[in-house]
JSON list of C-alpha atoms in Angstrom, two decimals:
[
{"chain": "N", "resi": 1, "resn": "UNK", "atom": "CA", "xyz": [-21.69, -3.84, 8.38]},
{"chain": "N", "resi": 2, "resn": "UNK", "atom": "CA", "xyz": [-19.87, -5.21, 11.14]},
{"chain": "N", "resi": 3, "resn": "UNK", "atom": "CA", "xyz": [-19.62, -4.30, 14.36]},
{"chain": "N", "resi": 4, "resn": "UNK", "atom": "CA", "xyz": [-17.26, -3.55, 17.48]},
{"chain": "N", "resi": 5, "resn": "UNK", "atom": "CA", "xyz": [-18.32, -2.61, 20.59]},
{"chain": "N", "resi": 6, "resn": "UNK", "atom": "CA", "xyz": [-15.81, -1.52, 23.04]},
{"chain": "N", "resi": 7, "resn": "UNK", "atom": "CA", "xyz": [-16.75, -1.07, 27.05]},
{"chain": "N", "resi": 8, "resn": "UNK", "atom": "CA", "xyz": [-16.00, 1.23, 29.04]},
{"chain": "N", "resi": 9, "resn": "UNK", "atom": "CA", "xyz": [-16.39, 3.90, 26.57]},
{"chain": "N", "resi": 10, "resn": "UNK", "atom": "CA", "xyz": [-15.08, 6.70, 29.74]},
{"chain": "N", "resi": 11, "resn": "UNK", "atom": "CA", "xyz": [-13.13, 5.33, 32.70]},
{"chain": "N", "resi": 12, "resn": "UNK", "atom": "CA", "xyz": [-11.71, 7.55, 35.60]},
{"chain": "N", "resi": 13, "resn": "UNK", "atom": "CA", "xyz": [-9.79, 5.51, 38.06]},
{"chain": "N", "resi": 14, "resn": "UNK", "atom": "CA", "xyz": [-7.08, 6.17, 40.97]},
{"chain": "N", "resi": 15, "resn": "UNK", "atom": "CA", "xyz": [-3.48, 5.79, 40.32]},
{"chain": "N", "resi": 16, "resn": "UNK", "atom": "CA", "xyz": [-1.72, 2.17, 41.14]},
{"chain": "N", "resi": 17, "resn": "UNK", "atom": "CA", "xyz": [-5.67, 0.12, 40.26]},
{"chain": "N", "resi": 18, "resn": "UNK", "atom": "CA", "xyz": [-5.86, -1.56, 37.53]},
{"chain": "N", "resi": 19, "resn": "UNK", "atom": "CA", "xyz": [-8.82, -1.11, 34.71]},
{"chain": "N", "resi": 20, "resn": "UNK", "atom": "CA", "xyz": [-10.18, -3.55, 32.10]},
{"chain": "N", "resi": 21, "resn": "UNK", "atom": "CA", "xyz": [-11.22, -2.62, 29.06]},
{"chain": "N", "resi": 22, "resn": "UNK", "atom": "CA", "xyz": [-13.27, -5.04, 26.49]},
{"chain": "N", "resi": 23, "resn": "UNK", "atom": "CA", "xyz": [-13.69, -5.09, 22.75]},
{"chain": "N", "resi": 24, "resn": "UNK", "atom": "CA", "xyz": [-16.24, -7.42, 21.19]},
{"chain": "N", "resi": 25, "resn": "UNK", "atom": "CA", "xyz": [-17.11, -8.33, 17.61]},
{"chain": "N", "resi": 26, "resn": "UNK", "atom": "CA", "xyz": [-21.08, -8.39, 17.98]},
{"chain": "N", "resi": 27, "resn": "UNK", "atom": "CA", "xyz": [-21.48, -10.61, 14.38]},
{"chain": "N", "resi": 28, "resn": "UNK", "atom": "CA", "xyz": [-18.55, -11.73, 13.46]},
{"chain": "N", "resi": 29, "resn": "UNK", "atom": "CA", "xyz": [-15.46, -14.01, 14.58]},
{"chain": "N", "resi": 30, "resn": "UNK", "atom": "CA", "xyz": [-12.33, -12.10, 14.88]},
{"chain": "N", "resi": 31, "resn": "UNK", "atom": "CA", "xyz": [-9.75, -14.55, 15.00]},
{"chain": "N", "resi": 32, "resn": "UNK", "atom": "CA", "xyz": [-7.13, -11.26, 15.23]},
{"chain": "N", "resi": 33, "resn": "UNK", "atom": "CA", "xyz": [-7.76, -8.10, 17.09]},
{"chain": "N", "resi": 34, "resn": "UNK", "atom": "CA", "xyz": [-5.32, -5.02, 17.13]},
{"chain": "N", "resi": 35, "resn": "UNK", "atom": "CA", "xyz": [-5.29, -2.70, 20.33]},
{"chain": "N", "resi": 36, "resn": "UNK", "atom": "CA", "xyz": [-4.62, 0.46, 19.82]},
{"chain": "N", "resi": 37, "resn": "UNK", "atom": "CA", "xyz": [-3.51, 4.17, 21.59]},
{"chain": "N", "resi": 38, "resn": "UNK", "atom": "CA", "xyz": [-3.66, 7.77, 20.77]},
{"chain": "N", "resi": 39, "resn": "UNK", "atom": "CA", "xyz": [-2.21, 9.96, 22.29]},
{"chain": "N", "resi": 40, "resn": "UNK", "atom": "CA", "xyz": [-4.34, 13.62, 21.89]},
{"chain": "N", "resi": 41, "resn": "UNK", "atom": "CA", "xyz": [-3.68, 15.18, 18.67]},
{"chain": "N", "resi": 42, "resn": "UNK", "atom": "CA", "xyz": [-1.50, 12.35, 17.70]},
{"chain": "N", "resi": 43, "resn": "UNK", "atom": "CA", "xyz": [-2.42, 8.88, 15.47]},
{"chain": "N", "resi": 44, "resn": "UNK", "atom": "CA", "xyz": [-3.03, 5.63, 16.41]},
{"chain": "N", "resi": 45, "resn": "UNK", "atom": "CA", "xyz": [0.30, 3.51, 17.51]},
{"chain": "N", "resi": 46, "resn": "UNK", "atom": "CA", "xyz": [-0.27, 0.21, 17.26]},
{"chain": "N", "resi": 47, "resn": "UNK", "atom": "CA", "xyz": [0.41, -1.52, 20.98]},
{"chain": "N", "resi": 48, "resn": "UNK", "atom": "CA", "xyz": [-0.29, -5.20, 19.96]},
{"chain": "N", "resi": 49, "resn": "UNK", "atom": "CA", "xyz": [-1.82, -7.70, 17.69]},
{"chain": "N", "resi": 50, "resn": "UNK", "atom": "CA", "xyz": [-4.01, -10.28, 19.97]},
{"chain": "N", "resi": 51, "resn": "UNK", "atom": "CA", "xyz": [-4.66, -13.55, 18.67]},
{"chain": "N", "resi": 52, "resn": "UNK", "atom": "CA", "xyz": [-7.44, -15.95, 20.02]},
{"chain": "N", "resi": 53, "resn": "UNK", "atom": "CA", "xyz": [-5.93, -18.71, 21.88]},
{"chain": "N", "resi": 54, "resn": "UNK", "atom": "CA", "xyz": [-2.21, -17.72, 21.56]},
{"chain": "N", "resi": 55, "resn": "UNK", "atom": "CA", "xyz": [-0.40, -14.95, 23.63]},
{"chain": "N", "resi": 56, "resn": "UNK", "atom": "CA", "xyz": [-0.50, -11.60, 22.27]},
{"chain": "N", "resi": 57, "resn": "UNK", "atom": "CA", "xyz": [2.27, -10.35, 20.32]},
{"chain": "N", "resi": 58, "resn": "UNK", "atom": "CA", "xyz": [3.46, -6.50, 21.45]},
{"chain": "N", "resi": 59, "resn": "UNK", "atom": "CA", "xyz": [5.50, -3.60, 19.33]},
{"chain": "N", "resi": 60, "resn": "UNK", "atom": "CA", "xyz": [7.99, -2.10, 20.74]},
{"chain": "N", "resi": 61, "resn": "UNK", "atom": "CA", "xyz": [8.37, -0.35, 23.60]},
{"chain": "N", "resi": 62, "resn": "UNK", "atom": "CA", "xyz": [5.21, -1.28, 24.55]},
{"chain": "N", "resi": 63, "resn": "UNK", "atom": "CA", "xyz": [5.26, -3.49, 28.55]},
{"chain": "N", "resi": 64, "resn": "UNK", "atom": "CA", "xyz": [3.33, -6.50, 28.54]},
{"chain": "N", "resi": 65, "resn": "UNK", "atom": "CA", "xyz": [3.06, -6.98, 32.02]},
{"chain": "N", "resi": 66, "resn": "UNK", "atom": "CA", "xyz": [1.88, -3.51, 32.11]},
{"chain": "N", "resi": 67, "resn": "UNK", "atom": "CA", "xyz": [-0.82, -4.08, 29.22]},
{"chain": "N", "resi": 68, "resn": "UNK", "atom": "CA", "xyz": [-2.17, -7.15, 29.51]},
{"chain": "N", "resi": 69, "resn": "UNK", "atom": "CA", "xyz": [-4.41, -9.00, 26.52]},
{"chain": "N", "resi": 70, "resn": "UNK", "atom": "CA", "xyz": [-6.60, -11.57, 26.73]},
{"chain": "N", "resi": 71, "resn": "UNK", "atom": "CA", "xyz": [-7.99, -12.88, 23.37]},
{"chain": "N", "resi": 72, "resn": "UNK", "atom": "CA", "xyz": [-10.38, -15.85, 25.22]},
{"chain": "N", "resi": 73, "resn": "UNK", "atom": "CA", "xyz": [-12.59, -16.13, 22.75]},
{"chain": "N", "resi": 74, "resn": "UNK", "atom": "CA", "xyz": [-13.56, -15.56, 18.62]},
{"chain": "N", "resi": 75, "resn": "UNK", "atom": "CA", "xyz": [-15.52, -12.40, 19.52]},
{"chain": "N", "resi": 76, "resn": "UNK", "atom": "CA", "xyz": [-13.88, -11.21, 23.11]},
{"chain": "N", "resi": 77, "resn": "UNK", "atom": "CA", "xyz": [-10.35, -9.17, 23.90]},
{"chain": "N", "resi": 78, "resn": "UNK", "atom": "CA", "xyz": [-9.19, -7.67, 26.77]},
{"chain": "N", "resi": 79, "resn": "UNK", "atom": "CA", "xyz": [-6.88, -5.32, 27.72]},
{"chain": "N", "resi": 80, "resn": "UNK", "atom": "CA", "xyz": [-6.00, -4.59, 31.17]},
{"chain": "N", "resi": 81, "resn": "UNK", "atom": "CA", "xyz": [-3.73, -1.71, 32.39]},
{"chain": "N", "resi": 82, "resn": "UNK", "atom": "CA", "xyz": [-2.44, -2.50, 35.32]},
{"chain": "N", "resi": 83, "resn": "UNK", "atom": "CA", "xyz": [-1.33, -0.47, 38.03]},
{"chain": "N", "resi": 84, "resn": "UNK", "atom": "CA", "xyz": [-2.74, 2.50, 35.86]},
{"chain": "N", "resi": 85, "resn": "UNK", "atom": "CA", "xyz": [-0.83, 5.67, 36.10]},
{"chain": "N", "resi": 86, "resn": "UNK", "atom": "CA", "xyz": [-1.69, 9.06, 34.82]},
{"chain": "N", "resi": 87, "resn": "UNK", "atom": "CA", "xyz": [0.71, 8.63, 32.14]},
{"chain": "N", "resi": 88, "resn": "UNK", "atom": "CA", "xyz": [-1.48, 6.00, 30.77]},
{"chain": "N", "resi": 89, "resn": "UNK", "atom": "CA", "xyz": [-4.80, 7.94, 30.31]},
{"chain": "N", "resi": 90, "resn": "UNK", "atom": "CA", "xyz": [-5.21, 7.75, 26.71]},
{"chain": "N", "resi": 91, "resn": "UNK", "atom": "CA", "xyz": [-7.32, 7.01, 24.24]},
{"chain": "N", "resi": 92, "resn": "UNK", "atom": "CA", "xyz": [-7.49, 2.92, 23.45]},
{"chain": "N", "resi": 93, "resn": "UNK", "atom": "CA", "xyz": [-8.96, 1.48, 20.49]},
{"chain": "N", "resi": 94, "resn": "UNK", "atom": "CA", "xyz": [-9.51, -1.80, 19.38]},
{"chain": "N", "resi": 95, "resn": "UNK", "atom": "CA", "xyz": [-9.91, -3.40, 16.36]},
{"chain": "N", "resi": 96, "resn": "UNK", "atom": "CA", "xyz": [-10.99, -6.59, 14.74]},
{"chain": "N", "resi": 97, "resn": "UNK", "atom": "CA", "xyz": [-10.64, -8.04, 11.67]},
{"chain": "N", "resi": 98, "resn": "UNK", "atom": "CA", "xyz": [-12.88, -10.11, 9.50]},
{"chain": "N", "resi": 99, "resn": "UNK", "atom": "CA", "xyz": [-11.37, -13.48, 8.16]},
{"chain": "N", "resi": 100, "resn": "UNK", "atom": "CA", "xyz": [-8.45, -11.77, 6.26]},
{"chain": "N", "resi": 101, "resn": "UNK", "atom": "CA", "xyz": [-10.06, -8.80, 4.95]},
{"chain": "N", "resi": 102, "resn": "UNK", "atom": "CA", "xyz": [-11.61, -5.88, 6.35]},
{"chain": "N", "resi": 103, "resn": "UNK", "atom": "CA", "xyz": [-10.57, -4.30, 9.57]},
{"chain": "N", "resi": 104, "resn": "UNK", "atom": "CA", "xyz": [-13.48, -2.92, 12.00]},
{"chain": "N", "resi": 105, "resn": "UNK", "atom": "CA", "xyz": [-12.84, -0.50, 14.84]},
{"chain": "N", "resi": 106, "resn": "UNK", "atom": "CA", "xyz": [-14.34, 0.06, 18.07]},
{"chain": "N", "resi": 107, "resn": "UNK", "atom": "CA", "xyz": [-15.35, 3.29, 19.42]},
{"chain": "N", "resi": 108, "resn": "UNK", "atom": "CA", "xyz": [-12.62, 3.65, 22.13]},
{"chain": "N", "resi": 109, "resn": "UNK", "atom": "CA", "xyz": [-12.21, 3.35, 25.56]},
{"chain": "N", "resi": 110, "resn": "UNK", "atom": "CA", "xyz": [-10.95, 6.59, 27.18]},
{"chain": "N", "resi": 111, "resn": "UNK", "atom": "CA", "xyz": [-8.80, 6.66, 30.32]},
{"chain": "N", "resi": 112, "resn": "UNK", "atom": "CA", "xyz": [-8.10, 8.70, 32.98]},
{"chain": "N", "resi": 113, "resn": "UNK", "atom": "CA", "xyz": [-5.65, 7.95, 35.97]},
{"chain": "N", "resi": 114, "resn": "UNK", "atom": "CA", "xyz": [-6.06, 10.70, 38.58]},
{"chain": "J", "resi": 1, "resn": "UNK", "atom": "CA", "xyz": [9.67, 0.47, 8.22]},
{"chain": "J", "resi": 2, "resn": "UNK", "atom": "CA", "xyz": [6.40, 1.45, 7.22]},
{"chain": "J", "resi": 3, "resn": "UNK", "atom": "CA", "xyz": [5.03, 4.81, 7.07]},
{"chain": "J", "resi": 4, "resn": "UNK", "atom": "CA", "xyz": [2.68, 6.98, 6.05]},
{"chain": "J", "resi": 5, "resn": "UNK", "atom": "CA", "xyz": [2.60, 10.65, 6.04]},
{"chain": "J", "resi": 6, "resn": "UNK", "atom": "CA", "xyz": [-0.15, 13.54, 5.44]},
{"chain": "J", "resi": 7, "resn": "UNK", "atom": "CA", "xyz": [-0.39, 17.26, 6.16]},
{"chain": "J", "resi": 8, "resn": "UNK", "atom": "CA", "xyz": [-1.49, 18.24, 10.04]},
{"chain": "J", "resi": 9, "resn": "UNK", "atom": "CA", "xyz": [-4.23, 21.11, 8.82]},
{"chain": "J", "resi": 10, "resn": "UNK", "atom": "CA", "xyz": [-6.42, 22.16, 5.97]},
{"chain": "J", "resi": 11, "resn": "UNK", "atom": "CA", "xyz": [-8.77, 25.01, 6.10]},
{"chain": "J", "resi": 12, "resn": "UNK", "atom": "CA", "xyz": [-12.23, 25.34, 3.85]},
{"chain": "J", "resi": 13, "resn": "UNK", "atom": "CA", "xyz": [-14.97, 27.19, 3.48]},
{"chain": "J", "resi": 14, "resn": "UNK", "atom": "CA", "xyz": [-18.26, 25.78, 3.33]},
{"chain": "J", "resi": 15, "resn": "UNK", "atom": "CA", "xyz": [-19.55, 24.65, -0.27]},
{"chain": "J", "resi": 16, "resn": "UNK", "atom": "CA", "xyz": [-15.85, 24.11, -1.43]},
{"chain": "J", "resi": 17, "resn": "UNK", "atom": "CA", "xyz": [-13.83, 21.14, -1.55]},
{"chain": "J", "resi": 18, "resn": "UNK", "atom": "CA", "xyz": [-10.92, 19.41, 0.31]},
{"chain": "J", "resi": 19, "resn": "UNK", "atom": "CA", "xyz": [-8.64, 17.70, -0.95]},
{"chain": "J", "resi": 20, "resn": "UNK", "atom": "CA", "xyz": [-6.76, 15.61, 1.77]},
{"chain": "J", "resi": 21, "resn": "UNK", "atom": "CA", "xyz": [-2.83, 14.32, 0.81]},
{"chain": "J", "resi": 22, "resn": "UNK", "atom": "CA", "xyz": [-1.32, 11.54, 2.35]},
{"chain": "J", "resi": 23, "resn": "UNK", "atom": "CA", "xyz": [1.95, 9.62, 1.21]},
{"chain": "J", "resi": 24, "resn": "UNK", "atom": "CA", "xyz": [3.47, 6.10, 1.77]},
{"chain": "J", "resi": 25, "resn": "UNK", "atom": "CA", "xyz": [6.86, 4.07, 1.80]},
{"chain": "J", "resi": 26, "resn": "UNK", "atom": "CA", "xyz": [5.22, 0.23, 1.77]},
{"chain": "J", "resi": 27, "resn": "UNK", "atom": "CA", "xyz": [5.42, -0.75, -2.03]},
{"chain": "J", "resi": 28, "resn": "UNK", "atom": "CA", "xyz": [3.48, -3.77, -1.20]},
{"chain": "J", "resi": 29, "resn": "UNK", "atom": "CA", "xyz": [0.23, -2.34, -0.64]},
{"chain": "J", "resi": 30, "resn": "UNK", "atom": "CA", "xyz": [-3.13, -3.49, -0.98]},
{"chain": "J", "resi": 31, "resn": "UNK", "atom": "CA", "xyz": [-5.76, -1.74, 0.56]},
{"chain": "J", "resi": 32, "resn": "UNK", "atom": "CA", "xyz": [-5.24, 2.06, 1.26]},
{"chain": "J", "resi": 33, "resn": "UNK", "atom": "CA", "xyz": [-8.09, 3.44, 3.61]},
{"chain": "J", "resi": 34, "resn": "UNK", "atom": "CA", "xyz": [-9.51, 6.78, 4.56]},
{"chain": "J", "resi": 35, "resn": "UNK", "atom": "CA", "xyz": [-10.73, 6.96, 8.02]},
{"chain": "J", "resi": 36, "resn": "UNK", "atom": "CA", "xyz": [-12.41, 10.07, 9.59]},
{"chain": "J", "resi": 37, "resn": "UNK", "atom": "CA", "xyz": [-12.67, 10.63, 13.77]},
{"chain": "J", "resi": 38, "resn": "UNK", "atom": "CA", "xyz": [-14.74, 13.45, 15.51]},
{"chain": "J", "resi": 39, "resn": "UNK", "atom": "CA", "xyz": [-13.82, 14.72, 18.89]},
{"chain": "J", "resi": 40, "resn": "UNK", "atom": "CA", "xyz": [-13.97, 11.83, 21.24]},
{"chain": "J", "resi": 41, "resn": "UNK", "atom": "CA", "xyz": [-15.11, 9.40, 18.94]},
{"chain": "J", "resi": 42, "resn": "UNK", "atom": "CA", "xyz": [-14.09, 6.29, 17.73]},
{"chain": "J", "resi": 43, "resn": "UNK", "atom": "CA", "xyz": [-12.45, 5.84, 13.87]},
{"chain": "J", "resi": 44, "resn": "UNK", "atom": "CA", "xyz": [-15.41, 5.55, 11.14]},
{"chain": "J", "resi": 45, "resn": "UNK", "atom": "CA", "xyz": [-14.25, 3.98, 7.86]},
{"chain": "J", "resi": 46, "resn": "UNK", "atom": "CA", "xyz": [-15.43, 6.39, 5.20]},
{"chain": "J", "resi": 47, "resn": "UNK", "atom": "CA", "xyz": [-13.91, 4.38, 1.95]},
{"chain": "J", "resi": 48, "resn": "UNK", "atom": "CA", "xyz": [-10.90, 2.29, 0.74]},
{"chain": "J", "resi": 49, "resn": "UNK", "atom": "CA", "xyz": [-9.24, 1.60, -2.25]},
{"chain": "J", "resi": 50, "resn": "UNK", "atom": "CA", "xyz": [-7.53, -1.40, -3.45]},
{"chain": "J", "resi": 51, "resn": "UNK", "atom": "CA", "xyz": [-4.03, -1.09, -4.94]},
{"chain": "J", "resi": 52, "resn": "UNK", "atom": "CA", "xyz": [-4.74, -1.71, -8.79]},
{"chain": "J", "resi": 53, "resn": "UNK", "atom": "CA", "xyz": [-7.51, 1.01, -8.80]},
{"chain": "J", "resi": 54, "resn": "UNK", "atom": "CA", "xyz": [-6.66, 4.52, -9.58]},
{"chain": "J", "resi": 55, "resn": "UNK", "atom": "CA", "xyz": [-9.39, 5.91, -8.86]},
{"chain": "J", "resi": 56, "resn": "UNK", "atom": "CA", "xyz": [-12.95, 5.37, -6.67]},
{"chain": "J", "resi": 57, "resn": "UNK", "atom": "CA", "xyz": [-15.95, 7.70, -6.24]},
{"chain": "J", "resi": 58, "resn": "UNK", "atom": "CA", "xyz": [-18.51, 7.19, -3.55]},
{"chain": "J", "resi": 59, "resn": "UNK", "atom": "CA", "xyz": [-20.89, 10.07, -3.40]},
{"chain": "J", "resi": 60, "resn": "UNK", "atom": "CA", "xyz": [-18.84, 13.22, -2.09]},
{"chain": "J", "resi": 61, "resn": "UNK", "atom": "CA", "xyz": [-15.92, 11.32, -1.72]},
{"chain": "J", "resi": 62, "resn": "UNK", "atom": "CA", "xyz": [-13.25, 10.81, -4.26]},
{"chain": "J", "resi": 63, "resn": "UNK", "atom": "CA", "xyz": [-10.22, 8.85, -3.87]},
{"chain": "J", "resi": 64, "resn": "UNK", "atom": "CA", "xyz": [-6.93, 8.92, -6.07]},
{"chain": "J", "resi": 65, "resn": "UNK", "atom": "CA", "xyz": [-4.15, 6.85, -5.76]},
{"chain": "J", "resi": 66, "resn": "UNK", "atom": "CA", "xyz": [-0.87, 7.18, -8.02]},
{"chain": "J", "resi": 67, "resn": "UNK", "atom": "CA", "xyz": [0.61, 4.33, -7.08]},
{"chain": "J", "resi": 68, "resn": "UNK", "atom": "CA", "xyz": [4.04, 4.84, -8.74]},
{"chain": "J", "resi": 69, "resn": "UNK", "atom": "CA", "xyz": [4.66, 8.11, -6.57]},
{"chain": "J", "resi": 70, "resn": "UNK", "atom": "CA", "xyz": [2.78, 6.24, -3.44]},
{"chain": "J", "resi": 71, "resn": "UNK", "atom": "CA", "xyz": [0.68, 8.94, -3.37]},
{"chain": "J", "resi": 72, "resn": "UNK", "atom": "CA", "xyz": [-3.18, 9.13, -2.02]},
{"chain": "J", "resi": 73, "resn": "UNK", "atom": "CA", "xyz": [-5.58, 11.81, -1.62]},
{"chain": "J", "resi": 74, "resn": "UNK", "atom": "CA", "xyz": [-9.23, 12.46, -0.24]},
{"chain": "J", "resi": 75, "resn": "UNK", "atom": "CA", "xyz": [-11.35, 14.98, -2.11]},
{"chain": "J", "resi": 76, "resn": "UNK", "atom": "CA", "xyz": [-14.75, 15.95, -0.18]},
{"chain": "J", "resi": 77, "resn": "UNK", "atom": "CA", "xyz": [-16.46, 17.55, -2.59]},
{"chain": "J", "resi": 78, "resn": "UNK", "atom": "CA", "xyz": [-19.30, 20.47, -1.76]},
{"chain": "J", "resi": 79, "resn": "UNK", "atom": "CA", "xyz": [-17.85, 20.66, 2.09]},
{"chain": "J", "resi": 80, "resn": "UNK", "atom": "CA", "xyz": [-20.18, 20.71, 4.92]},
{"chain": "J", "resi": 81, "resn": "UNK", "atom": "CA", "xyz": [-19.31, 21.99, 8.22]},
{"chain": "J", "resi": 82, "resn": "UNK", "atom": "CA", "xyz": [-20.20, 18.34, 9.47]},
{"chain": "J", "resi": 83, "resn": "UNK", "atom": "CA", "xyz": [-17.01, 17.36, 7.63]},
{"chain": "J", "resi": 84, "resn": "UNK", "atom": "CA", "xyz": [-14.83, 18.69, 10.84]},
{"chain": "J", "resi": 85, "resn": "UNK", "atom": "CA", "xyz": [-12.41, 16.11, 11.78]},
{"chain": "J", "resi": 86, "resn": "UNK", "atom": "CA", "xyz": [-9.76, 14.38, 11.44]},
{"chain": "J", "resi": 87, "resn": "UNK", "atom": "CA", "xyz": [-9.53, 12.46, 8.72]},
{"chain": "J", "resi": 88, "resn": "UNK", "atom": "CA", "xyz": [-6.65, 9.27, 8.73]},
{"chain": "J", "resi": 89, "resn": "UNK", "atom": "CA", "xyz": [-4.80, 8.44, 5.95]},
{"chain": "J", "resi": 90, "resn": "UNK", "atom": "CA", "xyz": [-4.22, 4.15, 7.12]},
{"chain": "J", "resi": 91, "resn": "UNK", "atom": "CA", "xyz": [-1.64, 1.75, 4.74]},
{"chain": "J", "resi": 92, "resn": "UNK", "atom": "CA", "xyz": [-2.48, -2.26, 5.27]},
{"chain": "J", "resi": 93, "resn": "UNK", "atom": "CA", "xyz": [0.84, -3.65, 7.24]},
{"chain": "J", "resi": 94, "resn": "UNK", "atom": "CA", "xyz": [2.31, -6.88, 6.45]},
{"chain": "J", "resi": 95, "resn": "UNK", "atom": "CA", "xyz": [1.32, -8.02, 10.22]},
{"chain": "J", "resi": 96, "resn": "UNK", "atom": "CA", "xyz": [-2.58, -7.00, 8.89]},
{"chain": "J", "resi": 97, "resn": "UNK", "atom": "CA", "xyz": [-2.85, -4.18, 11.07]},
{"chain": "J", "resi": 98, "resn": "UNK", "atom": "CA", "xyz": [-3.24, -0.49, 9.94]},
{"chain": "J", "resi": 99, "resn": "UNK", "atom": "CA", "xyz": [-0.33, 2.08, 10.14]},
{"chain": "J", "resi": 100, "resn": "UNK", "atom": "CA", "xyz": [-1.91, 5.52, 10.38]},
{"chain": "J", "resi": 101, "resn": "UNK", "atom": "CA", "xyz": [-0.54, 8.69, 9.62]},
{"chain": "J", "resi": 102, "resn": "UNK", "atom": "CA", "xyz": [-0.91, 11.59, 11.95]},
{"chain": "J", "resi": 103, "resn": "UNK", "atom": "CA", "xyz": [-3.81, 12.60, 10.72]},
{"chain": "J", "resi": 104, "resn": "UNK", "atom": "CA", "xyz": [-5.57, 15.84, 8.94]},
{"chain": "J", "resi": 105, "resn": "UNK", "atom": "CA", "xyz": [-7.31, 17.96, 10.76]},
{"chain": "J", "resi": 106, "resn": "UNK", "atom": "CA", "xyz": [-10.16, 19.46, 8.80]},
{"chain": "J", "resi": 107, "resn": "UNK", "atom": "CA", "xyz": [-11.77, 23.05, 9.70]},
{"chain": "J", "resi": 108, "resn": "UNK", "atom": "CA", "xyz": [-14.43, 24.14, 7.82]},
{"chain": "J", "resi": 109, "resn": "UNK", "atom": "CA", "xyz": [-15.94, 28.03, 7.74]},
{"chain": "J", "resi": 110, "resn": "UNK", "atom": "CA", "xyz": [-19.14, 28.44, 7.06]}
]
């Protein structure tokens, strides 16, 4: 089947730097990936829908200058937190979907701001 | 908007089966899926239904849908203690993306 790969699957990193965090569809063009958080013990919440070539478009509550997504490419998204604080270590997980079907996940990046 | 909804805990013993609830408001439905996460770990897709079927078996797993109440379950039959996790109950959104409930966390006794 197809596959995501997500990278860095751990991060620890100082409060105020900023960390990047990539999601790649190995055999397949993703023209739309989804980036997602969980909080523990909680679901997924949907933070955005990243499309290539286009800005990203963000739910809710969520800051885009504070989550930034880059969707450069067919197989390549980024997300950036910037100025990470501890309130943002969480559990991020992308996703990216094949033509107009099937959705494939990544394994998660997991983030913590000391 | 959206939503789905499914019980936080169920309990088994080993050898029996689970049967995993979830409910949902979007009447427009396609594909209902059924993921399952272990500690730490990324979301594995374990099956998925489309919205005209009422029913699909793959191996242990058995999915129901009653579309009319909006109503999906999960039953793992013969349950191993490998089964652990948390198993997500996800609706298709109109924007393509999934909408998760909170999730189900399996325990099973051996």
């Amino acid at each position: 089947g197809a596959v995501v790969s997500q990278h860095p699957s751990w991060v620890i990193c100082k409060s105020g730097t900023s960390v990047k965090i990539e999601c790649r569809s190995l055999d397949f063009q993703a023209t739309t990936m989804f980036w997602y958080r969980q909080f523990p013990k909680q679901s997924l919440m949907l933070m955005a829908t990243s499309n290539e070539g286009s800005k990203a478009t963000y739910e809710q509550g969520v800051e885009k200058d504070k989550f930034l997504i880059n969707h450069a490419s067919l197989t390549l998204s980024t997300l950036t937190v910037t100025s990470a604080h501890p309130e943002d270590s969480s559990f991020y997980i992308c996703s990216a979907r094949l033509g107009a079907g099937e959705l494939f996940f990544g394994e998660g990046s997991r983030l913590t701001v000391l | 908007g959206e939503d789905v909804e499914q019980s936080l805990f169920l309990s088994v013993r080993e050898g029996d089966s689970s049967v995993i609830n979830c409910t949902y408001t979007d009447s427009s439905s396609t594909y209902l899926y059924w993921y399952k996460q272990e500690p730490g770990a990324g979301l594995q897709l374990l099956t998925y239904i489309f919205s005209n079927m009422d029913m699909k078996q793959d191996q242990r797993l058995t999915v129901l849908l009653n579309k009319k109440d909006k109503h999906l379950s999960l039953r793992i039959a013969d349950t191993q203690t490998g089964d652990s996790a948390i198993y997500f109950c996800a609706d298709r959104g109109s924007q393509g993306n999934l909408i998760f409930g909170k999730g189900t966390k399996l325990s099973v006794k051996p």
